[in-house]
Every structure is written in C-alpha cells, then in structure tokens.
Amino acid sequence: NMSPAGYAAVWARENTREEIFAALKRREVYASTGPRITVRFFGGWRFSEADADAPDVANVGYANGLPMGGEMTAAPAAAAPTFLIRAAKDLDGANLDRIQVVKGWLNTRGAQFERVYNVAASDARSIRRNELVPVGSTVDIANASYRNSIGDPELSVVWQDPNFDDRQPAFYYLRVLEIPTPRWTA
C-alpha cells in the first residue's frame, strides 16, 4: 500500500506461460506509474460511438480492430483511424479525471512532433477545442486524505484522429489521469 512503484500489465488469453509470451509478442501490454488502472485500447477504421457503451468492449475491439501494440496499415481512402478506449479505476484508488491520447508523428521532412488530445472527461465535463476545465480537488492536506466524490470510476470513448494524414507515420498511446490525491509520501 505504501509503494509508489507502478506495474506492467499483459492482456493474455490465459494465465499460462505460453499465452503470456504470446501477448508480449503481440505487444498487447501497458504499464502504470502507480495506480492499477485497467486499460483497453483498440485501433481500427470503423468503430462507432455506440461501441464505447458495449458491455464487453474487448469483444467489440477484437472484432473490429487491433488491440494495443498492433500496427494499422493501409488506411482506407480518406479514412482516419478510430480508437475504442476504456479505462477503469484501481479498485482501491482514486476516481478517474480524464483520458488523453498522445499522438506522435513524423512530417514529410522527417521532423518529429507530438500532440496530446483530451478524449474523455469525468463528471460530464465537455471538451471544447481540446480544452477541459479542471475536475477540482477534494484533497485535505492537513489530514493527507481525499474524498472520492468527484471523477468517475470508469471512462469509455471512441475517438477519431482529427488531424490524420496517411502520408505521415504516427503512433498513439494513452494517458489516464486520476483526480488529485495527496502525494504517497504524505
């Protein structure tokens, strides 16, 4: 409970050595810098907004796209990738504030760029022009505590890259933020 260390997660079909190594080979993995947030991240060309509400997002993700770590090639004409994303809070941790997609790409001259997109927000907050009002804070510094009365236990979204250019190699990864909490050393 007092360790600030993170963890690595592997989405394996079974808890066997063979399936864990198969998942590692598929790069169907992610890591956390502390909280044990559960993340599902699929990329494809045809996810719909309704897919974010699916009870079993993994079945929808595997049926219509590739899991995290996959390589999406040969974009259909004039199509931008869509991503099916779900994050659930650590059972013993803080509620979630937001999900961000970090996109990195190379332009036609080989220069590297990165942009962070706010794609899902708790407490029914709206994202306008990629801006988001802060979730707030319930931290009580004097008692090194917080209330889990803001944020959401789970966030789910389908997001499409608004600036996709099929001539530019790109990568995408997720960042899931919790509501403010006291530093672990407190």
Coordinates of N, CA, C and O in Angstrom, one line a residue:
N1 N 0.8 -1.2 0.0 CA 0.0 0.0 0.0 C 0.8 1.3 0.0 O 0.4 2.3 -0.4
M2 N 2.1 1.2 0.5 CA 2.9 2.4 0.6 C 3.9 2.5 -0.5 O 4.6 3.4 -0.6
S3 N 3.9 1.6 -1.5 CA 4.9 1.6 -2.6 C 4.4 2.5 -3.7 O 3.3 2.4 -4.2
P4 N 5.3 3.4 -4.1 CA 4.9 4.3 -5.3 C 5.2 3.6 -6.6 O 4.9 4.2 -7.6
A5 N 5.7 2.4 -6.6 CA 6.0 1.7 -7.9 C 4.8 1.4 -8.7 O 3.7 1.2 -8.2
G6 N 5.0 1.3 -10.0 CA 4.0 1.0 -10.9 C 3.9 -0.5 -11.2 O 4.4 -1.3 -10.4
Y7 N 3.3 -0.8 -12.3 CA 3.2 -2.2 -12.7 C 3.1 -2.3 -14.2 O 2.8 -1.3 -14.9
A8 N 3.4 -3.5 -14.7 CA 3.2 -3.8 -16.2 C 2.1 -4.8 -16.3 O 1.9 -5.7 -15.5
A9 N 1.2 -4.6 -17.3 CA 0.1 -5.4 -17.5 C 0.2 -6.1 -18.9 O 0.6 -5.5 -19.8
V10 N -0.3 -7.3 -18.9 CA -0.3 -8.1 -20.2 C -1.7 -8.7 -20.4 O -2.2 -9.3 -19.5
W11 N -2.3 -8.4 -21.5 CA -3.6 -9.0 -21.8 C -3.4 -10.3 -22.5 O -3.3 -10.4 -23.7
A12 N -3.4 -11.4 -21.7 CA -3.2 -12.7 -22.2 C -4.5 -13.5 -22.2 O -5.4 -13.2 -21.3
R13 N -4.7 -14.4 -23.1 CA -5.9 -15.2 -23.1 C -6.1 -16.1 -22.0 O -7.2 -16.4 -21.5
E14 N -5.0 -16.6 -21.4 CA -5.0 -17.5 -20.3 C -3.8 -17.1 -19.4 O -2.8 -16.6 -19.9
N15 N -3.8 -17.5 -18.2 CA -2.7 -17.3 -17.3 C -1.7 -18.5 -17.4 O -1.5 -19.2 -16.4
T16 N -1.1 -18.6 -18.6 CA -0.1 -19.6 -18.8 C 1.1 -19.0 -19.4 O 1.0 -17.9 -20.0
R17 N 2.3 -19.6 -19.2 CA 3.5 -19.1 -19.8 C 3.4 -18.8 -21.3 O 3.8 -17.8 -21.8
E18 N 2.8 -19.8 -22.0 CA 2.7 -19.7 -23.5 C 1.8 -18.5 -23.9 O 2.2 -17.7 -24.8
E19 N 0.7 -18.3 -23.2 CA -0.2 -17.2 -23.6 C 0.3 -15.8 -23.1 O 0.2 -14.8 -23.8
I20 N 1.0 -15.8 -22.0 CA 1.7 -14.5 -21.6 C 2.7 -14.1 -22.6 O 2.8 -13.0 -23.0
F21 N 3.6 -15.1 -23.0 CA 4.6 -14.7 -24.0 C 4.0 -14.4 -25.4 O 4.5 -13.5 -26.1
A22 N 2.9 -15.0 -25.7 CA 2.2 -14.7 -27.0 C 1.7 -13.2 -26.9 O 1.8 -12.5 -27.9
A23 N 1.1 -12.8 -25.8 CA 0.7 -11.5 -25.6 C 1.8 -10.5 -25.6 O 1.7 -9.4 -26.2
L24 N 2.9 -10.8 -25.0 CA 4.1 -10.0 -25.1 C 4.6 -9.8 -26.6 O 4.9 -8.7 -27.0
K25 N 4.6 -10.9 -27.3 CA 5.0 -10.8 -28.7 C 4.0 -9.9 -29.5 O 4.5 -9.2 -30.4
R26 N 2.7 -10.0 -29.2 CA 1.7 -9.1 -29.9 C 1.8 -7.7 -29.4 O 1.2 -6.8 -29.9
R27 N 2.6 -7.4 -28.3 CA 2.8 -6.1 -27.7 C 1.4 -5.6 -27.1 O 1.2 -4.4 -27.0
E28 N 0.6 -6.6 -26.7 CA -0.6 -6.2 -26.0 C -0.4 -6.0 -24.5 O -0.8 -6.8 -23.7
V29 N 0.3 -5.0 -24.2 CA 0.8 -4.7 -22.9 C 0.7 -3.2 -22.6 O 0.5 -2.4 -23.5
Y30 N 0.7 -2.8 -21.3 CA 0.8 -1.4 -20.9 C 1.4 -1.4 -19.6 O 1.6 -2.4 -18.9
A31 N 1.7 -0.2 -19.1 CA 2.3 0.0 -17.8 C 1.7 1.2 -17.1 O 1.0 2.0 -17.7
S32 N 1.8 1.2 -15.8 CA 1.3 2.3 -15.0 C 2.4 2.7 -14.0 O 3.2 1.9 -13.6
T33 N 2.4 4.0 -13.7 CA 3.4 4.6 -12.8 C 3.0 4.5 -11.4 O 3.6 5.1 -10.5
G34 N 1.9 3.8 -11.1 CA 1.5 3.7 -9.7 C 0.1 3.1 -9.6 O 0.0 1.9 -9.2
P35 N -1.0 3.8 -9.9 CA -2.3 3.2 -9.8 C -2.5 2.0 -10.7 O -1.9 1.9 -11.8
R36 N -3.3 1.1 -10.3 CA -3.6 -0.1 -11.0 C -4.8 0.1 -11.9 O -5.8 -0.6 -11.7
I37 N -4.8 1.0 -12.7 CA -5.9 1.3 -13.7 C -5.9 0.2 -14.7 O -4.9 -0.2 -15.3
T38 N -7.1 -0.2 -15.1 CA -7.3 -1.2 -16.1 C -7.6 -0.5 -17.4 O -8.5 0.4 -17.4
V39 N -6.9 -0.8 -18.5 CA -7.0 -0.1 -19.7 C -7.2 -1.1 -20.9 O -6.5 -2.1 -21.0
R40 N -8.1 -0.7 -21.8 CA -8.3 -1.4 -23.1 C -8.2 -0.3 -24.1 O -8.8 0.7 -24.0
F41 N -7.4 -0.6 -25.2 CA -7.2 0.3 -26.3 C -7.1 -0.4 -27.6 O -6.2 -1.2 -27.8
F42 N -8.1 -0.1 -28.5 CA -8.1 -0.8 -29.8 C -8.1 0.2 -30.9 O -8.8 1.3 -30.7
G43 N -7.4 0.0 -32.0 CA -7.5 0.8 -33.1 C -8.1 0.1 -34.3 O -7.9 -1.1 -34.5
G44 N -8.8 0.9 -35.1 CA -9.4 0.3 -36.3 C -9.9 1.5 -37.2 O -9.5 2.6 -37.0
W45 N -10.7 1.1 -38.2 CA -11.1 2.1 -39.2 C -12.7 2.3 -39.1 O -13.2 3.1 -39.9
R46 N -13.3 1.5 -38.2 CA -14.8 1.5 -38.3 C -15.5 1.4 -36.9 O -16.6 1.0 -36.8
F47 N -14.9 1.9 -35.9 CA -15.6 1.9 -34.6 C -16.6 3.0 -34.6 O -16.4 4.1 -35.2
S48 N -17.7 2.8 -33.9 CA -18.8 3.8 -33.8 C -18.9 4.2 -32.4 O -18.4 3.5 -31.5
E49 N -19.5 5.4 -32.2 CA -19.7 5.9 -30.8 C -20.4 4.9 -29.9 O -20.1 4.8 -28.7
A50 N -21.3 4.1 -30.4 CA -22.1 3.1 -29.7 C -21.2 2.0 -29.1 O -21.5 1.4 -28.1
D51 N -20.0 1.8 -29.8 CA -19.1 0.7 -29.3 C -18.6 1.0 -27.9 O -18.2 0.1 -27.1
A52 N -18.5 2.3 -27.6 CA -17.9 2.7 -26.2 C -18.8 2.2 -25.1 O -18.3 2.0 -24.0
D53 N -20.1 2.0 -25.4 CA -21.0 1.5 -24.3 C -21.2 0.0 -24.3 O -22.0 -0.5 -23.5
A54 N -20.5 -0.7 -25.1 CA -20.6 -2.1 -25.2 C -20.2 -2.8 -23.8 O -19.3 -2.3 -23.2
P55 N -21.0 -3.7 -23.4 CA -20.7 -4.3 -22.1 C -19.4 -5.1 -22.1 O -18.7 -5.1 -21.1
D56 N -19.0 -5.7 -23.2 CA -17.7 -6.3 -23.4 C -16.9 -5.7 -24.5 O -16.9 -6.1 -25.6
V57 N -16.3 -4.6 -24.1 CA -15.5 -3.8 -25.1 C -14.4 -4.6 -25.8 O -14.1 -4.3 -26.9
A58 N -13.9 -5.6 -25.1 CA -12.8 -6.4 -25.7 C -13.3 -7.1 -26.9 O -12.7 -7.2 -28.0
N59 N -14.5 -7.8 -26.8 CA -15.1 -8.5 -28.0 C -15.3 -7.6 -29.2 O -15.0 -7.9 -30.3
V60 N -15.8 -6.4 -28.9 CA -16.0 -5.4 -30.0 C -14.7 -5.0 -30.6 O -14.5 -4.8 -31.8
G61 N -13.7 -4.7 -29.7 CA -12.4 -4.3 -30.1 C -11.7 -5.3 -31.0 O -11.2 -5.0 -32.1
Y62 N -11.7 -6.6 -30.6 CA -11.0 -7.6 -31.4 C -11.8 -7.9 -32.7 O -11.2 -8.2 -33.7
A63 N -13.1 -7.7 -32.7 CA -13.9 -8.0 -33.9 C -13.7 -6.9 -34.9 O -13.7 -7.1 -36.1
N64 N -13.5 -5.6 -34.5 CA -13.4 -4.5 -35.5 C -12.1 -3.8 -35.5 O -12.0 -2.7 -36.2
G65 N -11.1 -4.3 -34.9 CA -9.8 -3.6 -34.9 C -8.7 -4.4 -34.4 O -8.8 -5.6 -34.3
L66 N -7.7 -3.7 -34.0 CA -6.4 -4.3 -33.4 C -6.3 -3.9 -32.0 O -6.5 -2.7 -31.7
P67 N -5.8 -4.7 -31.1 CA -5.5 -4.3 -29.7 C -4.3 -3.5 -29.7 O -3.5 -3.4 -30.6
M68 N -4.1 -2.8 -28.5 CA -2.9 -2.0 -28.2 C -1.7 -2.8 -28.7 O -1.6 -4.0 -28.5
G69 N -0.7 -2.1 -29.2 CA 0.5 -2.7 -29.7 C 0.4 -3.1 -31.2 O 1.5 -3.4 -31.8
G70 N -0.8 -3.2 -31.7 CA -0.9 -3.6 -33.1 C -0.5 -2.5 -34.1 O -0.3 -1.3 -33.7
E71 N -0.2 -2.9 -35.3 CA 0.2 -1.9 -36.4 C -0.9 -1.8 -37.4 O -1.3 -2.8 -38.0
M72 N -1.5 -0.6 -37.5 CA -2.5 -0.3 -38.5 C -1.8 0.2 -39.8 O -1.1 1.2 -39.8
T73 N -2.1 -0.6 -40.9 CA -1.5 -0.2 -42.2 C -2.6 -0.1 -43.2 O -3.7 -0.5 -43.0
A74 N -2.3 0.5 -44.3 CA -3.2 0.6 -45.5 C -4.5 1.2 -45.1 O -5.6 0.5 -45.1
A75 N -4.5 2.5 -44.7 CA -5.8 3.2 -44.4 C -6.7 3.2 -45.6 O -6.3 3.4 -46.7
P76 N -8.0 2.9 -45.4 CA -8.9 3.0 -46.5 C -8.9 4.5 -47.0 O -8.6 5.4 -46.2
A77 N -9.3 4.7 -48.2 CA -9.2 6.0 -48.8 C -10.0 7.0 -48.0 O -11.1 6.8 -47.6
A78 N -9.3 8.1 -47.7 CA -9.9 9.2 -46.9 C -10.4 8.9 -45.5 O -11.3 9.5 -45.0
A79 N -9.9 7.8 -44.9 CA -10.3 7.4 -43.6 C -9.3 7.7 -42.6 O -8.1 7.6 -42.8
A80 N -9.7 8.2 -41.4 CA -8.9 8.4 -40.3 C -9.1 7.3 -39.3 O -10.2 6.8 -39.2
P81 N -8.1 6.9 -38.6 CA -8.3 5.8 -37.6 C -9.2 6.2 -36.5 O -9.3 7.3 -36.1
T82 N -9.9 5.2 -36.0 CA -10.8 5.4 -34.8 C -10.2 4.5 -33.7 O -9.7 3.4 -34.0
F83 N -10.4 4.9 -32.5 CA -9.9 4.2 -31.3 C -11.0 3.9 -30.3 O -11.7 4.9 -30.0
L84 N -11.1 2.7 -29.9 CA -12.0 2.3 -28.9 C -11.2 2.2 -27.6 O -10.3 1.4 -27.5
I85 N -11.6 3.0 -26.6 CA -10.8 3.2 -25.4 C -11.7 3.0 -24.1 O -12.8 3.6 -24.1
R86 N -11.3 2.2 -23.2 CA -11.9 2.1 -21.9 C -10.9 2.0 -20.8 O -9.9 1.3 -20.9
A87 N -11.1 2.8 -19.7 CA -10.3 2.7 -18.5 C -11.1 2.6 -17.3 O -12.2 3.3 -17.2
A88 N -10.7 1.8 -16.4 CA -11.4 1.6 -15.1 C -10.4 1.9 -14.0 O -9.3 1.5 -14.0
K89 N -10.9 2.6 -12.9 CA -10.0 2.9 -11.8 C -9.5 1.7 -11.1 O -10.1 0.7 -11.1
D90 N -8.4 1.9 -10.4 CA -7.9 1.0 -9.4 C -9.0 0.8 -8.3 O -9.6 1.8 -7.8
L91 N -9.4 -0.4 -8.0 CA -10.4 -0.7 -7.0 C -10.2 0.0 -5.7 O -11.2 0.5 -5.1
D92 N -9.0 0.2 -5.3 CA -8.7 0.8 -4.0 C -8.2 2.3 -4.2 O -7.7 2.9 -3.3
G93 N -8.3 2.8 -5.5 CA -7.7 4.1 -5.8 C -8.7 5.2 -6.0 O -9.9 5.0 -5.8
A94 N -8.2 6.2 -6.6 CA -9.0 7.4 -6.9 C -9.8 7.2 -8.1 O -9.4 6.5 -9.0
N95 N -10.9 8.0 -8.2 CA -11.7 8.0 -9.5 C -10.8 8.6 -10.6 O -9.8 9.3 -10.3
L96 N -11.3 8.5 -11.8 CA -10.6 9.0 -13.0 C -11.0 10.4 -13.3 O -12.2 10.7 -13.2
D97 N -10.1 11.2 -13.8 CA -10.3 12.5 -14.2 C -10.6 12.6 -15.7 O -11.5 13.1 -16.2
R98 N -9.6 12.0 -16.5 CA -9.7 12.1 -17.9 C -8.9 11.0 -18.6 O -8.0 10.4 -18.0
I99 N -9.1 10.8 -19.9 CA -8.3 10.0 -20.8 C -7.7 11.0 -21.8 O -8.4 11.8 -22.4
Q100 N -6.4 10.8 -22.1 CA -5.7 11.6 -23.1 C -5.1 10.6 -24.1 O -4.6 9.5 -23.7
V101 N -5.1 10.9 -25.4 CA -4.4 10.2 -26.4 C -3.2 11.1 -26.7 O -3.4 12.3 -27.1
V102 N -2.0 10.5 -26.7 CA -0.8 11.2 -27.1 C -0.5 10.6 -28.5 O -0.3 9.4 -28.7
K103 N -0.4 11.5 -29.5 CA 0.0 11.2 -30.8 C 1.4 11.7 -31.2 O 1.7 12.9 -30.9
G104 N 2.2 10.8 -31.7 CA 3.5 11.3 -32.2 C 3.5 11.0 -33.7 O 3.0 10.0 -34.2
W105 N 4.2 11.8 -34.5 CA 4.3 11.6 -35.9 C 5.5 12.2 -36.5 O 6.2 13.1 -35.9
L106 N 5.8 11.8 -37.7 CA 6.9 12.4 -38.5 C 6.3 13.1 -39.7 O 5.4 12.6 -40.4
N107 N 6.8 14.4 -39.9 CA 6.2 15.1 -41.1 C 7.0 14.6 -42.3 O 7.9 13.7 -42.2
T108 N 6.7 15.1 -43.5 CA 7.3 14.6 -44.7 C 8.8 14.9 -44.8 O 9.5 14.2 -45.6
R109 N 9.4 15.8 -44.0 CA 10.8 16.0 -43.9 C 11.5 15.2 -42.8 O 12.7 15.4 -42.5
G110 N 10.7 14.4 -42.1 CA 11.3 13.6 -41.0 C 11.4 14.2 -39.6 O 11.9 13.6 -38.7
A111 N 10.8 15.4 -39.5 CA 10.8 16.1 -38.2 C 9.7 15.4 -37.3 O 8.7 15.1 -37.7
Q112 N 10.1 15.3 -36.0 CA 9.2 14.7 -35.0 C 8.2 15.7 -34.3 O 8.7 16.8 -34.0
F113 N 7.0 15.3 -34.1 CA 6.0 16.1 -33.5 C 5.2 15.2 -32.5 O 5.1 14.0 -32.6
E114 N 4.6 15.9 -31.5 CA 3.7 15.2 -30.6 C 2.6 16.1 -30.2 O 2.8 17.3 -30.0
R115 N 1.4 15.5 -30.0 CA 0.3 16.3 -29.5 C -0.6 15.5 -28.6 O -0.7 14.3 -28.8
V116 N -1.1 16.1 -27.5 CA -1.9 15.5 -26.5 C -3.4 15.9 -26.8 O -3.7 17.1 -26.9
Y117 N -4.2 14.9 -26.9 CA -5.7 15.2 -27.1 C -6.4 14.7 -25.9 O -6.3 13.6 -25.4
N118 N -7.3 15.6 -25.3 CA -8.2 15.2 -24.3 C -9.4 14.5 -25.0 O -10.0 15.1 -25.8
V119 N -9.6 13.2 -24.7 CA -10.6 12.5 -25.4 C -11.8 12.0 -24.6 O -12.9 11.7 -25.1
A120 N -11.7 12.0 -23.3 CA -12.8 11.6 -22.4 C -12.6 12.3 -21.1 O -11.5 12.5 -20.6
A121 N -13.7 12.8 -20.5 CA -13.6 13.5 -19.2 C -14.7 13.1 -18.3 O -15.8 12.7 -18.7
S122 N -14.4 13.1 -17.0 CA -15.4 12.7 -16.0 C -16.3 13.8 -15.7 O -16.2 14.9 -16.1
D123 N -17.3 13.5 -14.9 CA -18.3 14.4 -14.3 C -19.0 15.2 -15.4 O -19.3 16.4 -15.3
A124 N -19.2 14.6 -16.6 CA -20.0 15.1 -17.7 C -19.4 16.5 -18.2 O -20.1 17.3 -18.7
R125 N -18.1 16.6 -18.0 CA -17.5 17.9 -18.5 C -17.3 17.8 -20.0 O -17.0 16.7 -20.5
S126 N -17.4 18.9 -20.7 CA -17.3 19.0 -22.1 C -15.8 19.3 -22.5 O -15.2 20.1 -21.8
I127 N -15.4 18.7 -23.6 CA -14.1 19.0 -24.1 C -14.3 19.9 -25.3 O -15.0 19.5 -26.3
R128 N -13.9 21.1 -25.3 CA -14.1 22.1 -26.4 C -12.7 22.6 -26.9 O -11.9 23.1 -26.1
R129 N -12.5 22.4 -28.2 CA -11.2 22.8 -28.8 C -10.0 22.2 -28.0 O -9.0 22.8 -27.7
N130 N -10.2 20.9 -27.5 CA -9.2 20.2 -26.8 C -8.9 20.8 -25.4 O -8.0 20.4 -24.7
E131 N -9.7 21.7 -24.9 CA -9.6 22.3 -23.6 C -10.6 21.7 -22.6 O -11.7 21.3 -23.1
L132 N -10.3 21.6 -21.4 CA -11.1 21.0 -20.4 C -10.9 21.7 -19.1 O -9.8 22.0 -18.6
V133 N -12.1 22.1 -18.4 CA -12.0 22.7 -17.1 C -11.5 21.7 -16.1 O -11.8 20.5 -16.2
P134 N -10.7 22.1 -15.1 CA -10.2 21.1 -14.1 C -11.3 20.4 -13.4 O -12.4 20.9 -13.2
V135 N -11.1 19.1 -13.0 CA -12.1 18.3 -12.3 C -12.3 18.8 -10.9 O -13.3 18.6 -10.3
G136 N -11.4 19.6 -10.3 CA -11.5 20.1 -9.0 C -10.5 19.3 -8.1 O -9.7 18.5 -8.5
S137 N -10.7 19.5 -6.8 CA -9.8 18.8 -5.8 C -10.6 18.6 -4.5 O -11.2 19.5 -4.0
T138 N -10.4 17.4 -3.9 CA -11.0 17.2 -2.6 C -9.9 16.9 -1.6 O -10.2 16.4 -0.5
V139 N -8.7 17.2 -1.9 CA -7.5 16.9 -1.1 C -7.6 17.7 0.2 O -7.8 18.9 0.1
D140 N -7.4 17.0 1.3 CA -7.3 17.7 2.6 C -5.8 17.5 3.0 O -5.4 16.4 3.5
I141 N -5.1 18.6 2.8 CA -3.6 18.5 3.0 C -3.3 18.2 4.5 O -2.4 17.4 4.8
A142 N -4.0 18.8 5.4 CA -3.8 18.6 6.8 C -3.9 17.2 7.3 O -3.2 16.7 8.2
N143 N -4.8 16.4 6.7 CA -5.0 15.0 7.0 C -4.5 14.0 6.0 O -4.7 12.8 6.1
A144 N -3.8 14.6 5.0 CA -3.3 13.7 3.9 C -4.3 12.7 3.4 O -4.1 11.5 3.3
S145 N -5.5 13.3 3.1 CA -6.6 12.4 2.6 C -7.3 13.1 1.5 O -7.1 14.3 1.1
Y146 N -8.2 12.4 0.9 CA -9.1 13.0 -0.2 C -10.4 12.2 -0.2 O -10.5 11.1 0.4
R147 N -11.4 12.8 -0.8 CA -12.7 12.2 -0.9 C -12.9 11.8 -2.4 O -12.5 12.5 -3.3
N148 N -13.4 10.6 -2.6 CA -13.6 10.2 -4.0 C -15.0 10.6 -4.5 O -15.8 9.8 -5.1
S149 N -15.3 11.9 -4.2 CA -16.7 12.4 -4.6 C -16.7 13.1 -5.9 O -17.8 13.6 -6.3
I150 N -15.6 13.2 -6.6 CA -15.5 13.7 -7.9 C -14.9 12.7 -8.9 O -14.4 11.7 -8.4
G151 N -15.0 12.9 -10.2 CA -14.4 12.0 -11.1 C -15.4 10.8 -11.3 O -16.4 10.7 -10.7
D152 N -15.0 9.9 -12.2 CA -15.8 8.7 -12.5 C -14.9 7.4 -12.3 O -13.7 7.4 -12.5
P153 N -15.6 6.3 -11.9 CA -14.9 5.1 -11.7 C -14.4 4.5 -13.1 O -13.5 3.7 -13.1
E154 N -15.1 4.8 -14.2 CA -14.8 4.3 -15.5 C -15.0 5.3 -16.5 O -16.0 6.1 -16.4
L155 N -14.2 5.3 -17.6 CA -14.4 6.2 -18.7 C -14.3 5.4 -20.0 O -13.4 4.5 -20.1
S156 N -15.1 5.6 -21.0 CA -15.1 4.9 -22.2 C -15.4 5.8 -23.3 O -16.3 6.7 -23.2
V157 N -14.8 5.7 -24.5 CA -14.9 6.6 -25.6 C -14.5 5.9 -26.9 O -13.6 5.1 -26.9
V158 N -15.1 6.4 -28.0 CA -14.5 6.1 -29.3 C -14.0 7.5 -29.8 O -14.8 8.5 -29.8
W159 N -12.8 7.5 -30.2 CA -12.2 8.8 -30.7 C -11.5 8.6 -32.0 O -11.0 7.6 -32.3
Q160 N -11.7 9.6 -32.9 CA -11.1 9.6 -34.2 C -10.1 10.7 -34.3 O -10.4 11.9 -33.9
D161 N -8.9 10.4 -34.9 CA -7.9 11.4 -35.0 C -8.3 12.5 -36.0 O -8.5 12.3 -37.2
P162 N -8.5 13.8 -35.5 CA -9.0 14.8 -36.4 C -7.9 15.4 -37.3 O -8.3 16.1 -38.3
N163 N -6.7 15.0 -37.1 CA -5.6 15.5 -37.9 C -4.8 14.4 -38.6 O -3.6 14.6 -38.9
F164 N -5.5 13.3 -38.9 CA -4.8 12.2 -39.5 C -4.3 12.5 -41.0 O -5.1 13.1 -41.7
D165 N -3.1 12.1 -41.3 CA -2.5 12.3 -42.6 C -1.9 11.0 -42.9 O -0.9 10.6 -42.3
D166 N -2.4 10.2 -43.9 CA -1.9 8.9 -44.2 C -0.5 8.9 -44.8 O 0.2 7.9 -44.9
R167 N 0.1 10.1 -45.1 CA 1.5 10.2 -45.5 C 2.5 10.3 -44.4 O 3.7 10.3 -44.6
Q168 N 2.0 10.5 -43.2 CA 2.8 10.7 -42.0 C 2.8 9.4 -41.1 O 1.7 9.1 -40.6
P169 N 3.9 8.8 -40.9 CA 3.9 7.7 -39.9 C 3.6 8.3 -38.5 O 4.0 9.3 -38.2
A170 N 2.7 7.5 -37.8 CA 2.3 8.0 -36.5 C 2.2 6.9 -35.5 O 2.0 5.7 -35.9
F171 N 2.2 7.2 -34.2 CA 1.9 6.3 -33.2 C 1.0 7.0 -32.2 O 0.9 8.2 -32.1
Y172 N 0.3 6.2 -31.4 CA -0.7 6.7 -30.4 C -0.5 5.9 -29.1 O -0.3 4.7 -29.2
Y173 N -0.6 6.6 -28.0 CA -0.7 5.9 -26.7 C -1.6 6.7 -25.8 O -1.9 7.8 -26.1
L174 N -2.0 6.0 -24.7 CA -2.9 6.6 -23.8 C -2.2 7.1 -22.5 O -1.2 6.6 -22.1
R175 N -2.9 8.1 -21.9 CA -2.5 8.6 -20.6 C -3.9 8.7 -19.9 O -4.8 9.4 -20.4
V176 N -4.0 8.0 -18.7 CA -5.2 8.1 -17.9 C -4.9 8.8 -16.6 O -4.0 8.4 -15.9
L177 N -5.6 9.9 -16.4 CA -5.3 10.7 -15.2 C -6.4 10.5 -14.1 O -7.6 10.4 -14.4
E178 N -6.0 10.4 -12.9 CA -6.9 10.3 -11.7 C -7.2 11.7 -11.2 O -6.5 12.7 -11.6
I179 N -8.2 11.8 -10.4 CA -8.5 13.0 -9.7 C -7.3 13.3 -8.7 O -6.5 12.4 -8.4
P180 N -7.1 14.6 -8.3 CA -6.0 14.9 -7.4 C -6.1 14.1 -6.1 O -7.1 13.9 -5.5
T181 N -4.9 13.6 -5.7 CA -4.8 12.9 -4.4 C -3.5 13.4 -3.7 O -2.7 13.9 -4.3
P182 N -3.4 13.1 -2.4 CA -2.2 13.5 -1.7 C -1.0 12.7 -2.2 O -1.2 11.5 -2.6
R183 N 0.1 13.3 -2.2 CA 1.3 12.6 -2.6 C 1.5 11.3 -1.7 O 1.2 11.4 -0.5
W184 N 2.0 10.2 -2.2 CA 2.1 9.0 -1.4 C 2.9 9.1 -0.2 O 2.7 8.4 0.8
T185 N 3.9 10.0 -0.2 CA 4.7 10.2 1.0 C 4.0 10.8 2.1 O 4.4 10.8 3.3
A186 N 2.9 11.5 1.8 CA 2.1 12.1 2.9 C 1.4 11.1 3.7 O 1.0 11.3 4.9

